[in-house]
Coordinates of C-alpha atoms and ligand atoms in Angstrom, one line a residue:
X1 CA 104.1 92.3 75.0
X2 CA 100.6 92.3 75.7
X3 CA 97.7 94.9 73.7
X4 CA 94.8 96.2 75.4
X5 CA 92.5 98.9 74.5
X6 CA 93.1 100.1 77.8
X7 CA 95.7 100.6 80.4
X8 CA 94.8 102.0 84.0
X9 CA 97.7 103.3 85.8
X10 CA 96.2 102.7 90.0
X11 CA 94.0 100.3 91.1
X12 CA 92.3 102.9 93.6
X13 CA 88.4 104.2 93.3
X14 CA 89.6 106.1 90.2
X15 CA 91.8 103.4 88.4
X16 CA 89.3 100.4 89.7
X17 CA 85.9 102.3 88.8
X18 CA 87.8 102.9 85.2
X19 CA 88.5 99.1 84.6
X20 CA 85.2 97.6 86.1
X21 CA 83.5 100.6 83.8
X22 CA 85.6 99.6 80.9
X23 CA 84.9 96.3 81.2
X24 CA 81.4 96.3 81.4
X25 CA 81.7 98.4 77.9
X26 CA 83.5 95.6 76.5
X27 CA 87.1 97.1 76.1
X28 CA 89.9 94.5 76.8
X29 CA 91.6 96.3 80.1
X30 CA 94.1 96.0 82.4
X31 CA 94.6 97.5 85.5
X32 CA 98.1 97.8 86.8
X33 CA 98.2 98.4 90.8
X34 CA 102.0 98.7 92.8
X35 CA 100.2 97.8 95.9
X36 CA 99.5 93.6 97.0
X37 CA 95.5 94.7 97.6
X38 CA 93.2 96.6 94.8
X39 CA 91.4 100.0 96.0
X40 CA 94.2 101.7 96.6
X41 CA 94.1 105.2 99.4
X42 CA 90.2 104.8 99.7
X43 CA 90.2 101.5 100.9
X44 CA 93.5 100.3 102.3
X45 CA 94.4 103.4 104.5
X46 CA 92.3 106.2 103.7
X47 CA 88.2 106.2 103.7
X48 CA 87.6 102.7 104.9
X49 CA 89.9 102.2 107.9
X50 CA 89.0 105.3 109.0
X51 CA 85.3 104.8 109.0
X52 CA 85.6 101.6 110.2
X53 CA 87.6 103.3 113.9
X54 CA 85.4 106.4 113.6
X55 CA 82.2 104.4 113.9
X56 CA 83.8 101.5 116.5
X57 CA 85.1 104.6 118.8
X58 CA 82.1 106.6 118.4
X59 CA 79.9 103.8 119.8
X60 CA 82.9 103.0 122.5
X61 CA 82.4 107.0 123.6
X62 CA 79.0 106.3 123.8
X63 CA 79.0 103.6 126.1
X64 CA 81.9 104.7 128.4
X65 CA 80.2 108.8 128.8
X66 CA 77.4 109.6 130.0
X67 CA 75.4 108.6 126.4
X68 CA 74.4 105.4 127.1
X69 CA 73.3 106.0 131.0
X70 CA 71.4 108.7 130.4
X71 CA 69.2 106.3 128.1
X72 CA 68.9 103.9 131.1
X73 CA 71.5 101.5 129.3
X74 CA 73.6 100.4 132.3
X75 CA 77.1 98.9 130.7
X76 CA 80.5 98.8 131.6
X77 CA 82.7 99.0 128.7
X78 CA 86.5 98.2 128.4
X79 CA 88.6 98.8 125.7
X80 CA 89.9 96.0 123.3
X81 CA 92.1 98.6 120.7
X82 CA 93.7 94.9 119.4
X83 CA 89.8 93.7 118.5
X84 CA 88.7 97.0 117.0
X85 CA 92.2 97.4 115.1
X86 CA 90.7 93.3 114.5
X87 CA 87.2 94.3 113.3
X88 CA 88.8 97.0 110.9
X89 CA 91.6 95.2 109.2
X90 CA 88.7 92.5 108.2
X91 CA 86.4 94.7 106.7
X92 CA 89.0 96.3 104.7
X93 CA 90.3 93.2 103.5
X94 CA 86.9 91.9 102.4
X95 CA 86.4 95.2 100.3
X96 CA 89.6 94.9 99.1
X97 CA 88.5 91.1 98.0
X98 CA 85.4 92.5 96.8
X99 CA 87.2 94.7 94.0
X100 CA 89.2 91.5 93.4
X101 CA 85.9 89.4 92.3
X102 CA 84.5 92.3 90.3
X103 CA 87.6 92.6 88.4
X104 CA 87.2 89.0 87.3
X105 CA 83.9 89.5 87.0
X106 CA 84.1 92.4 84.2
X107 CA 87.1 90.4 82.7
X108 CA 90.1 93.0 83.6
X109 CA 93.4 92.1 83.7
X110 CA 95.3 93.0 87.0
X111 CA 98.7 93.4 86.6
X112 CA 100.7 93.3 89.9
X113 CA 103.4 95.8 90.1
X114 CA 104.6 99.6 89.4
X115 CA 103.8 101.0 85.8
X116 CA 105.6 103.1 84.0
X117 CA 104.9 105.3 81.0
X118 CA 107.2 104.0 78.1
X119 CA 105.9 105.8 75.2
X120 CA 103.2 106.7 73.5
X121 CA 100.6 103.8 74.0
X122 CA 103.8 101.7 75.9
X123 CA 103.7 100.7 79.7
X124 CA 106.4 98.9 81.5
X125 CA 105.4 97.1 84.7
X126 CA 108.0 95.8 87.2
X127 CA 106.5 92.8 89.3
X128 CA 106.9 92.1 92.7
X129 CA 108.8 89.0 91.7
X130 CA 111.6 90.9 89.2
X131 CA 109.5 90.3 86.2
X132 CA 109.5 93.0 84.1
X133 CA 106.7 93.1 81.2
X134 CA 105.4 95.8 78.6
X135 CA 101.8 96.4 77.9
X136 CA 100.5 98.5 75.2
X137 CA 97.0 99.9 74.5
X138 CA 95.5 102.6 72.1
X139 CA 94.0 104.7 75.5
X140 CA 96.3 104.7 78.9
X141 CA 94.8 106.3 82.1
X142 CA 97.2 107.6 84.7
X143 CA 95.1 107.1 88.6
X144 CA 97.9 107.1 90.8
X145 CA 96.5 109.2 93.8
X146 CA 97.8 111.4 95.8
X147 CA 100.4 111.1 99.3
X148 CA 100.4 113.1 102.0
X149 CA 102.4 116.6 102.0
X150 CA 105.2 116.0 104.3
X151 CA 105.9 119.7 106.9
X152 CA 109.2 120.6 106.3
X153 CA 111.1 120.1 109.5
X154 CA 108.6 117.4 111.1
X155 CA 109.6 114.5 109.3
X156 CA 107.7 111.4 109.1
X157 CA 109.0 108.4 110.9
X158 CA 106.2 106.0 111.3
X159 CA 106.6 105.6 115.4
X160 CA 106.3 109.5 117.3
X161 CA 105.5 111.6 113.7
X162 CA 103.1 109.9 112.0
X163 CA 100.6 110.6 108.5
X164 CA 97.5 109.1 108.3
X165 CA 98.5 106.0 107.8
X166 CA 100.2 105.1 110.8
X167 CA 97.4 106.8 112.9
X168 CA 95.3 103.8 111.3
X169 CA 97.0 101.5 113.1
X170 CA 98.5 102.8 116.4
X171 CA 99.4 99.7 118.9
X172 CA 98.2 101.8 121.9
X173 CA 96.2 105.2 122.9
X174 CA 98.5 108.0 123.2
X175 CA 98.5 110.2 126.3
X176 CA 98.6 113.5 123.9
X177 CA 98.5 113.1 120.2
X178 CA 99.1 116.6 118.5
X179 CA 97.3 117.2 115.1
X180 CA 99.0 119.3 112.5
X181 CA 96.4 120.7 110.4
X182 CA 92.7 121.1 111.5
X183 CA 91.7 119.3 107.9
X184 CA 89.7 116.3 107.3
X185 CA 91.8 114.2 108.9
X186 CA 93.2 115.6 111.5
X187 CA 89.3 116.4 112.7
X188 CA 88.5 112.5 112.0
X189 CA 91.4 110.8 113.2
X190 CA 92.1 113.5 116.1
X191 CA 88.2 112.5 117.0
X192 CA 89.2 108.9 117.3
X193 CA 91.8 108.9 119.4
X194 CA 90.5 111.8 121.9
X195 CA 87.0 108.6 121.9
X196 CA 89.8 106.1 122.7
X197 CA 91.4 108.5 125.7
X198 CA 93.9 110.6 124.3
X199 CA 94.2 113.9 125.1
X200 CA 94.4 115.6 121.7
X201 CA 95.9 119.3 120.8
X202 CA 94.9 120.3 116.8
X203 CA 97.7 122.8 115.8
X204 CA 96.4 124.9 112.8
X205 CA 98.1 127.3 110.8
X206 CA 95.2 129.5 109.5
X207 CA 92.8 131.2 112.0
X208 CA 90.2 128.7 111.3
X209 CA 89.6 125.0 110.9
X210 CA 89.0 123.8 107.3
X211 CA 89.5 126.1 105.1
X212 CA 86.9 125.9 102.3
X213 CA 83.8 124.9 104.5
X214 CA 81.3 127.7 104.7
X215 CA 82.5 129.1 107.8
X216 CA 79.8 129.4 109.8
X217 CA 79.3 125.7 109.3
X218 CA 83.3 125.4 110.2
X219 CA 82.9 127.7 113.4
X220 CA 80.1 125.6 114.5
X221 CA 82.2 122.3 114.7
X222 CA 85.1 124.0 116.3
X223 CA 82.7 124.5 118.6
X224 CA 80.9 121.3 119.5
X225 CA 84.7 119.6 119.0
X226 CA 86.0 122.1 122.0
X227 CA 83.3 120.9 124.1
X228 CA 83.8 117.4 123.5
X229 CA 87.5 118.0 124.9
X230 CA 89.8 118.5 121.7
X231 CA 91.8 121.8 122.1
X232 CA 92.7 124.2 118.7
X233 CA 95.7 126.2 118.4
X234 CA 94.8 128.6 115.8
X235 CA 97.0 130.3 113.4
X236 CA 99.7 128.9 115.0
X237 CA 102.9 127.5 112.9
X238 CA 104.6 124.6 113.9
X239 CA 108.6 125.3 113.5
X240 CA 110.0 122.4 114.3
X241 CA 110.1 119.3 116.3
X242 CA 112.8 116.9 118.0
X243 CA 112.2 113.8 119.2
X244 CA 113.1 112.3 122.5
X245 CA 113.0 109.5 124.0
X246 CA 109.6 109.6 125.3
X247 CA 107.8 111.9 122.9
X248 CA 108.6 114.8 120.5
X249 CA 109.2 118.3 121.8
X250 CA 107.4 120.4 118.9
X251 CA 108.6 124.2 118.5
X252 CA 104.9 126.4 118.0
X253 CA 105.0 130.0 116.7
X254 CA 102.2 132.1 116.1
X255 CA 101.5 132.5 112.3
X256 CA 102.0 136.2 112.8
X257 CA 105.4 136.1 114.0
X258 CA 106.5 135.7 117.5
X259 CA 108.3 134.2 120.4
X260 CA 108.3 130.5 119.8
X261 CA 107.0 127.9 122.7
X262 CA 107.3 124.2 123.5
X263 CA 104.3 121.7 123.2
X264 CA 105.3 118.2 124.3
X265 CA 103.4 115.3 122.8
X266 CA 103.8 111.6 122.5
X267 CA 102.9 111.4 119.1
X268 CA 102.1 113.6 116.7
X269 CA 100.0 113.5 113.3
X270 CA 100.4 116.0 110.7
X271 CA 97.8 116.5 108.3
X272 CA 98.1 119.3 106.2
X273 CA 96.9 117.8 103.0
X274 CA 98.3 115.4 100.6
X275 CA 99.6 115.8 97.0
X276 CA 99.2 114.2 93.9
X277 CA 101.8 111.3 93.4
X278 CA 103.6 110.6 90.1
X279 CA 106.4 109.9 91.3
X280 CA 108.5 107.5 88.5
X281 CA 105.6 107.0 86.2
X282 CA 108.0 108.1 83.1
X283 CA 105.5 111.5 82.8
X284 CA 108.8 112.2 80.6
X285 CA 108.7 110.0 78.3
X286 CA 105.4 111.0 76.7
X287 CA 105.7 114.7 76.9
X288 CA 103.8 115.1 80.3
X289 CA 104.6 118.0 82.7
X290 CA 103.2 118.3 86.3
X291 CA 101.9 122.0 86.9
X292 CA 103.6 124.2 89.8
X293 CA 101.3 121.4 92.3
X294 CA 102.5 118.1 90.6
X295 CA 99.3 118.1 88.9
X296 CA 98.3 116.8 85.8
X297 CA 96.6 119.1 83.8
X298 CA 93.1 117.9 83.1
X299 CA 90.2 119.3 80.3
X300 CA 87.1 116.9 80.3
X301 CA 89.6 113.7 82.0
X302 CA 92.2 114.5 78.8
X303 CA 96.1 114.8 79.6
X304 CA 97.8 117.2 76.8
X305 CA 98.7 114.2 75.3
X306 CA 96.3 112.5 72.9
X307 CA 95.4 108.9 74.2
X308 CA 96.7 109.7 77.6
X309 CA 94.1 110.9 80.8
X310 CA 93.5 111.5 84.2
X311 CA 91.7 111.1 86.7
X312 CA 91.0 111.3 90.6
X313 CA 93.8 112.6 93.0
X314 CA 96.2 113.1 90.2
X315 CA 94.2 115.9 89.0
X316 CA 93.0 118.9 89.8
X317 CA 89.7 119.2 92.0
X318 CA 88.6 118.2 95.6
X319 CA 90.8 114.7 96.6
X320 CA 87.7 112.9 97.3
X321 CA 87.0 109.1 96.3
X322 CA 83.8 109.5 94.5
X323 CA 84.9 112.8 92.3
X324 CA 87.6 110.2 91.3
X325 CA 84.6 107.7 90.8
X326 CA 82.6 109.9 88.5
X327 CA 85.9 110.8 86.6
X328 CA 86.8 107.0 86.5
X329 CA 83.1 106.3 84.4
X330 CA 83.2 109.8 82.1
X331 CA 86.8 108.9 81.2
X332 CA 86.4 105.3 80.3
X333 CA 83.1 106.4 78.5
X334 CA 84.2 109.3 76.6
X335 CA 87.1 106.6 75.3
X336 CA 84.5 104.5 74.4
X337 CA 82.9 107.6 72.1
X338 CA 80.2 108.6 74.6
X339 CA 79.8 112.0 75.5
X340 CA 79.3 111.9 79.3
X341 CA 80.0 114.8 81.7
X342 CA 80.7 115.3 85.3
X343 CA 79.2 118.0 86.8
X344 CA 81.9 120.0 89.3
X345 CA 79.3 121.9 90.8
X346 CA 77.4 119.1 92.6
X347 CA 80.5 117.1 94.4
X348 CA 79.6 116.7 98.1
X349 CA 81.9 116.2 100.7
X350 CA 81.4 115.3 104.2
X351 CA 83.5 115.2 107.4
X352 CA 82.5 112.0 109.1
X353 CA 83.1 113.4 112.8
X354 CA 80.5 113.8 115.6
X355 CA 78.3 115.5 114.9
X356 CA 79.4 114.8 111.3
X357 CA 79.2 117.6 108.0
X358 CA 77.9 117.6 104.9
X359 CA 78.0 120.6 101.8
X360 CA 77.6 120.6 98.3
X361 CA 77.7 123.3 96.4
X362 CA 78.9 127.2 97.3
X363 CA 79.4 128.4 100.7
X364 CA 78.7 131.7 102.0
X365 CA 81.6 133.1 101.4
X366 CA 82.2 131.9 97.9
X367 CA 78.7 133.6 97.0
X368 CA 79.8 136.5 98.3
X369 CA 83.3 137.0 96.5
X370 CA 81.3 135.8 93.8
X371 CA 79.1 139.3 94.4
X372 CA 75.4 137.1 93.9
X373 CA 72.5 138.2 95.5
X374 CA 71.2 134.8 97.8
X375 CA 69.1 134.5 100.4
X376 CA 69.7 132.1 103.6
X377 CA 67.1 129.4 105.1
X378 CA 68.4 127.7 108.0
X379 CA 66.4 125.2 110.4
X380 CA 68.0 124.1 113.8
X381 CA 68.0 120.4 115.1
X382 CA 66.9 121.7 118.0
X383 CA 63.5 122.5 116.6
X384 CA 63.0 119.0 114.8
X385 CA 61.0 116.1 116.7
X386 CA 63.2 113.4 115.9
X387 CA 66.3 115.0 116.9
X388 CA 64.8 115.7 120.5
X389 CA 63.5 112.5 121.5
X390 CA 66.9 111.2 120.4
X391 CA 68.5 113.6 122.2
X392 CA 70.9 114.8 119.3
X393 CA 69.8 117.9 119.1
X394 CA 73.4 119.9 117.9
X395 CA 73.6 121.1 114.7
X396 CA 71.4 122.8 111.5
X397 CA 70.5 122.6 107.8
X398 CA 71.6 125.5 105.9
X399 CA 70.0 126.0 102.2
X400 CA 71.5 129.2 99.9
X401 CA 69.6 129.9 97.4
X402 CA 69.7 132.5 94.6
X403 CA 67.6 135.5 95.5
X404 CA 65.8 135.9 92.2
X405 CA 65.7 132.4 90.8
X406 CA 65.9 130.9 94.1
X407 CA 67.9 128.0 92.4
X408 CA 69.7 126.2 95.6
X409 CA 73.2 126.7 95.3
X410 CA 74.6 125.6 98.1
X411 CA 73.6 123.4 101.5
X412 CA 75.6 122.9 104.5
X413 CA 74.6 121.1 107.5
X414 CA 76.2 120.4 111.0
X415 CA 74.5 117.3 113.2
X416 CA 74.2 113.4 113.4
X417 CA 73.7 111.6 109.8
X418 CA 74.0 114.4 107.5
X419 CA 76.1 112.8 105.3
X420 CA 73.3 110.3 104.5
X421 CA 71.0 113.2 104.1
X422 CA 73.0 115.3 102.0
X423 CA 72.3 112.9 98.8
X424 CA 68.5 114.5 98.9
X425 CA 70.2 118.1 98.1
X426 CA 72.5 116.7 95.5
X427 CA 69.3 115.2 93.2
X428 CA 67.6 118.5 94.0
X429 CA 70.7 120.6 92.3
X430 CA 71.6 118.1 89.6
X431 CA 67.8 118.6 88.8
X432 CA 68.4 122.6 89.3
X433 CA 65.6 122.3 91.7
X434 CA 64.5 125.6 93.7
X435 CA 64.7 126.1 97.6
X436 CA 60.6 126.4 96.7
X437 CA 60.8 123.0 95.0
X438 CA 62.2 121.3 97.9
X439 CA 59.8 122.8 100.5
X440 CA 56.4 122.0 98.7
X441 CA 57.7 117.7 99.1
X442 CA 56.3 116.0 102.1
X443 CA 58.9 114.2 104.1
X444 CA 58.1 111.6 106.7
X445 CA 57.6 112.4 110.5
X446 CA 59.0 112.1 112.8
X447 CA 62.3 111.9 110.9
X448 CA 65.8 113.9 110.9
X449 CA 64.7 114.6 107.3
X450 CA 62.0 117.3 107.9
X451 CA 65.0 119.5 108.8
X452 CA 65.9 119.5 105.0
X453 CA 62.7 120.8 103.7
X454 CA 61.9 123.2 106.9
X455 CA 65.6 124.8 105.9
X456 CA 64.2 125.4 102.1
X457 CA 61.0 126.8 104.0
X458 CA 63.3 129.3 105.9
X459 CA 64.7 130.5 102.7
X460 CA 60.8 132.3 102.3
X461 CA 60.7 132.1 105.8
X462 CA 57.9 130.3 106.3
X463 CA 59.1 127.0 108.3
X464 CA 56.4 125.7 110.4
X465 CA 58.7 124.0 113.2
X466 CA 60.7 127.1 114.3
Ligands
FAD501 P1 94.3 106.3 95.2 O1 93.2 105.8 96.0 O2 95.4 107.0 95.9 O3 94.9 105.1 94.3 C1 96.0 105.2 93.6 C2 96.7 103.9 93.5 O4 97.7 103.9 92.5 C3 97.4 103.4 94.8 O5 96.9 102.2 95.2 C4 98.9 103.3 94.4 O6 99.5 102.2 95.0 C5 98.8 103.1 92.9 N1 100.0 103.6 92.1 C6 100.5 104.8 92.2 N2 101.5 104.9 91.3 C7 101.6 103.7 90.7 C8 102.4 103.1 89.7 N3 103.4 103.8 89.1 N4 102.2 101.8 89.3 C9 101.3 101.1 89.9 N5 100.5 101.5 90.9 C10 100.6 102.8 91.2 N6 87.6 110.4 100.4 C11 86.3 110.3 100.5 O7 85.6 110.6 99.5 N7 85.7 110.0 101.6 C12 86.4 109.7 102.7 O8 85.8 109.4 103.8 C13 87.8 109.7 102.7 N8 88.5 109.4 103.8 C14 89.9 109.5 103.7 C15 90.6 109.2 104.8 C16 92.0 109.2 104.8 C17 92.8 108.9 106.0 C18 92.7 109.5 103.5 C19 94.2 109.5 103.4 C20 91.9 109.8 102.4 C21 90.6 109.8 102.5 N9 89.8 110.1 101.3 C22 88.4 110.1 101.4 C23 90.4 110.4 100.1 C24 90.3 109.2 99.1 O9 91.0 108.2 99.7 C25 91.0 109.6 97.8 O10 90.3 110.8 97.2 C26 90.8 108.5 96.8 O11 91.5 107.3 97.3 C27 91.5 108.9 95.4 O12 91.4 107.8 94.5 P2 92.5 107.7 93.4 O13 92.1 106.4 92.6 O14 92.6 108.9 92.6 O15 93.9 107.4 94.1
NAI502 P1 93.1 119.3 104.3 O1 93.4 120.1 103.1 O2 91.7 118.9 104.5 O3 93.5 120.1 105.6 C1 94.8 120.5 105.8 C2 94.9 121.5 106.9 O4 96.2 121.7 107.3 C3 94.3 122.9 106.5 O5 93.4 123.3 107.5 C4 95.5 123.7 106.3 O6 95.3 125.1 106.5 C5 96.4 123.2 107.4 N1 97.8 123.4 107.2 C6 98.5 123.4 106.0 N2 99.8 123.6 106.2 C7 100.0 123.7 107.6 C8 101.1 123.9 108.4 N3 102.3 124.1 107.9 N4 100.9 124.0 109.7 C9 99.6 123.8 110.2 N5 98.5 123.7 109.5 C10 98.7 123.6 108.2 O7 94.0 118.0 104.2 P2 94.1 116.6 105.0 O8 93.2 116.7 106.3 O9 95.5 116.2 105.1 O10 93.3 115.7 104.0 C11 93.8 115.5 102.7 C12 92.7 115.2 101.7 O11 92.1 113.9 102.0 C13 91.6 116.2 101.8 O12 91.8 117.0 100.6 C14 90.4 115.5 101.7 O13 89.7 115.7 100.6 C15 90.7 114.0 101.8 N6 90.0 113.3 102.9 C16 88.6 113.3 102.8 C17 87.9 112.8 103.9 C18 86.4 112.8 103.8 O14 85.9 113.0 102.7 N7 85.7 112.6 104.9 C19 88.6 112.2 105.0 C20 90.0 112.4 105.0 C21 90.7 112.9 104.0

């Protein structure tokens, strides 16, 4: 039996942020991770892979369209899918490394293998080898992620229905790839794959594509996807699929009800969210119910059981790796007697497609159901310098802002790097800044940036570029 003052239950951005956190406070910790590499969904299958083929594909499109001639760059490109599967596998592996040496750095403990709630303060951990060992600790934190949803009826079999993970790592370009579920990743990893040749069909069950994105900001990616060649079925339910020898015959129905058609594919990805996974972590033995979702309940990072807490994926709010992040620090900090808070209002996200998105804070529609009064600046890339002479001219900054305060509440932008420039917004509403606040700072021509403060201009409509 070994005591710690910790025990972190998932070795991913929320369990490896906790350790390196708790660590640097001092706390003896150990962080107990199932998986043979630390940084769990984020970096082994999720975030980083993904990245790593969206940016290697996106400069492959460039070269093989018209993107690269039209600059009077001449090139021939051919496709090495084993060298950028290569290139990809590295860089994971070095970041997966990198958590390694900052683990032994901060002086946490990583336990290899699956943890499992005992009692109160108890954790049993079955190695890889057999070993079994107990751990206890005054504070345990469960940050075991999240998996992906399976569809009823579309099982996953890792070779013709696929979840994300496999679509990571496919040996060769599929001829069609059909996306279930016009989500984050079905968008990314659907954008991939269509770079790399495949014709690719997005089957969606709601009448738009992600739900919970400001629609007119959704609408407007539909958009510049569709003319980029990737095809949307819309409120359309998948009922079924069989697969064949050479592909899987899926059954489509409209969401409304209605005669049912065939769409043939050769493999196909469903995407249609992911849920949290605590699956055999002994929830039981300490009194712990997942809600109606297989959700923790959480209250500032706090479980209903004293000395037990959650964080990231497991929990309630947006499955994004750097909500689990800031969850990882305020939990470790509030064990440590600080009083830290995360603030649920100012969580971007971003869709890394091309052009790529980037919110934070309310959409349109949320404001409205919400019945406040905001007004709407809105600057086009199409009227910024930079964006012309680079030819990237798709896309727009958005800026809500309340009508009487003129506090920004929420921003939303469509076009090339937003999710870089999105980080500008999020200081300006941590700092309740005003739309007025933003337009009065001088930004540097001729960048992408002046977008951002001709949008909080447009609010009093009074941008000077338009
Ligand atoms: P996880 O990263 O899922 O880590 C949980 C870890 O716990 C896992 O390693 C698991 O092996 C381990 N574990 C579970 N149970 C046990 C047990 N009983 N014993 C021992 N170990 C256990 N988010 C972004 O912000 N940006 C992105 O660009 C992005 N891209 C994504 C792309 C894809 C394809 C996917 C699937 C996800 C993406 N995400 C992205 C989401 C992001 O990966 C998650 O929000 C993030 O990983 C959540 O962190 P976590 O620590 O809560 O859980
Ligand atoms: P998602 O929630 O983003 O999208 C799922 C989509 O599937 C929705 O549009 C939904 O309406 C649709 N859907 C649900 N059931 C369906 C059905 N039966 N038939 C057809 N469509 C159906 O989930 P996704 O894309 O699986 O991603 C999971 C999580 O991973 C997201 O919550 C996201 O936060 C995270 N992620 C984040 C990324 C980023 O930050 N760039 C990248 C990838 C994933």
């Amino acid at each position: 039996m070994t005591s710690h003052d910790v025990v972190i239950i998932g070795g991913g951005p929320g369990g490896y942020n906790a350790a390196i956190r708790a660590g640097q406070l001092g706390l003896s910790v150990a962080c107990v991770e199932a998986r043979d590499t630390l940084g769990g969904t984020c970096l082994n299958v999720g975030c980083m892979p993904s990245k790593a083929l969206l940016h290697a594909s996106e400069l492959y499109e460039a070269a093989a369209g018209n993107a690269f001639a039209n600059l009077g760059i001449a090139v021939e490109p051919r496709l090495d899918l084993a060298q950028m599967m290569k290139q990809k596998d590295a860089s994971v592996a070095s970041l997966t490394k990198g958590v390694e040496f900052l683990f032994r750095k901060h002086k946490v403990e990583w336990v290899r293998g699956w943890g499992r709630l005992l009692g109160e303060g108890r954790v049993q951990v079955h190695g890889p080898d057999g070993s079994i060992r107990e751990l206890t600790a005054r504070d345990i934190v469960i940050a075991t992620g999240s998996e992906p949803t399976p569809l009823p009826g579309v099982s996953f079999d890792g070779q013709r229905i696929l979840d994300s993970t496999a679509a990571l790592s496919l040996p060769e370009v599929p001829e069609h790839l059909v996306v279930v579920g016009a989500g984050v990743i079905g968008l990314e990893l659907g954008s991939v794959w269509r770079r790399l040749g495949s014709k690719v069909t997005v089957v969606e069950y709601l009448d738009r594509i992600c739900p919970g994105l400001d629609l007119e900001t959704a609408r407007t990616l539909q958009r510049s996807l569709t003319r980029q060649g990737m095809a949307f079925e819309l409120a359309t339910r998948v009922a079924g699929a069989s697969v064949e020898s050479d592909g899987v015959a899926l059954s489509l129905e409209p969401a409304a009800g209605g005669p049912a058609r065939t769409l043939r594919a050769d493999r196909v990805l469903v995407a249609i969210g992911r849920r949290p996974f605590t699956r055999d972590l002994g929830l039981e033995n300490v009194g712990l119910q997942p809600d109606a979702r297989g959700m923790l309940a959480n209250d500032d990072q706090r479980s209903s059981v004293p000395g037990v807490w959650v964080i990231g994926d497991v929990t309630s709010g947006p499955m994004l790796a750097h909500k689990a992040e800031e969850e990882a620090i305020a939990c470790i900090e509030r064990i440590a007697g600080q009083a830290p808070e995360v603030n649920y209002r100012v969580i971007p996200s971003v869709i890394y497609t091309a052009p790529e998105v980037a919110s934070v804070g309310l959409s349109e529609e949320q404001l409205k159901a919400e019945g406040r009064a905001y007004r709407v600046g809105k600057f086009p890339f199409s009227a910024n310098s930079r964006a012309k002479i680079n030819h990237e001219t798709e896309g727009f900054v958005k800026v809500l802002a309340d009508e009487r305060s003129d506090q920004i509440l929420g921003v939303h932008m469509v076009g090339p790097n937003v999710g870089e420039m999105i980080g500008e917004y999020c200081v300006a509403m941590e700092f309740s800044a005003s739309a007025e606040d933003i337009a009065l700072i001088c930004h540097p021509h001729p960048t992408r940036s002046e977008a951002l403060r001709q949008a909080a201009m447009d609010v009093h409509k009074r941008a000077m570029q338009a």
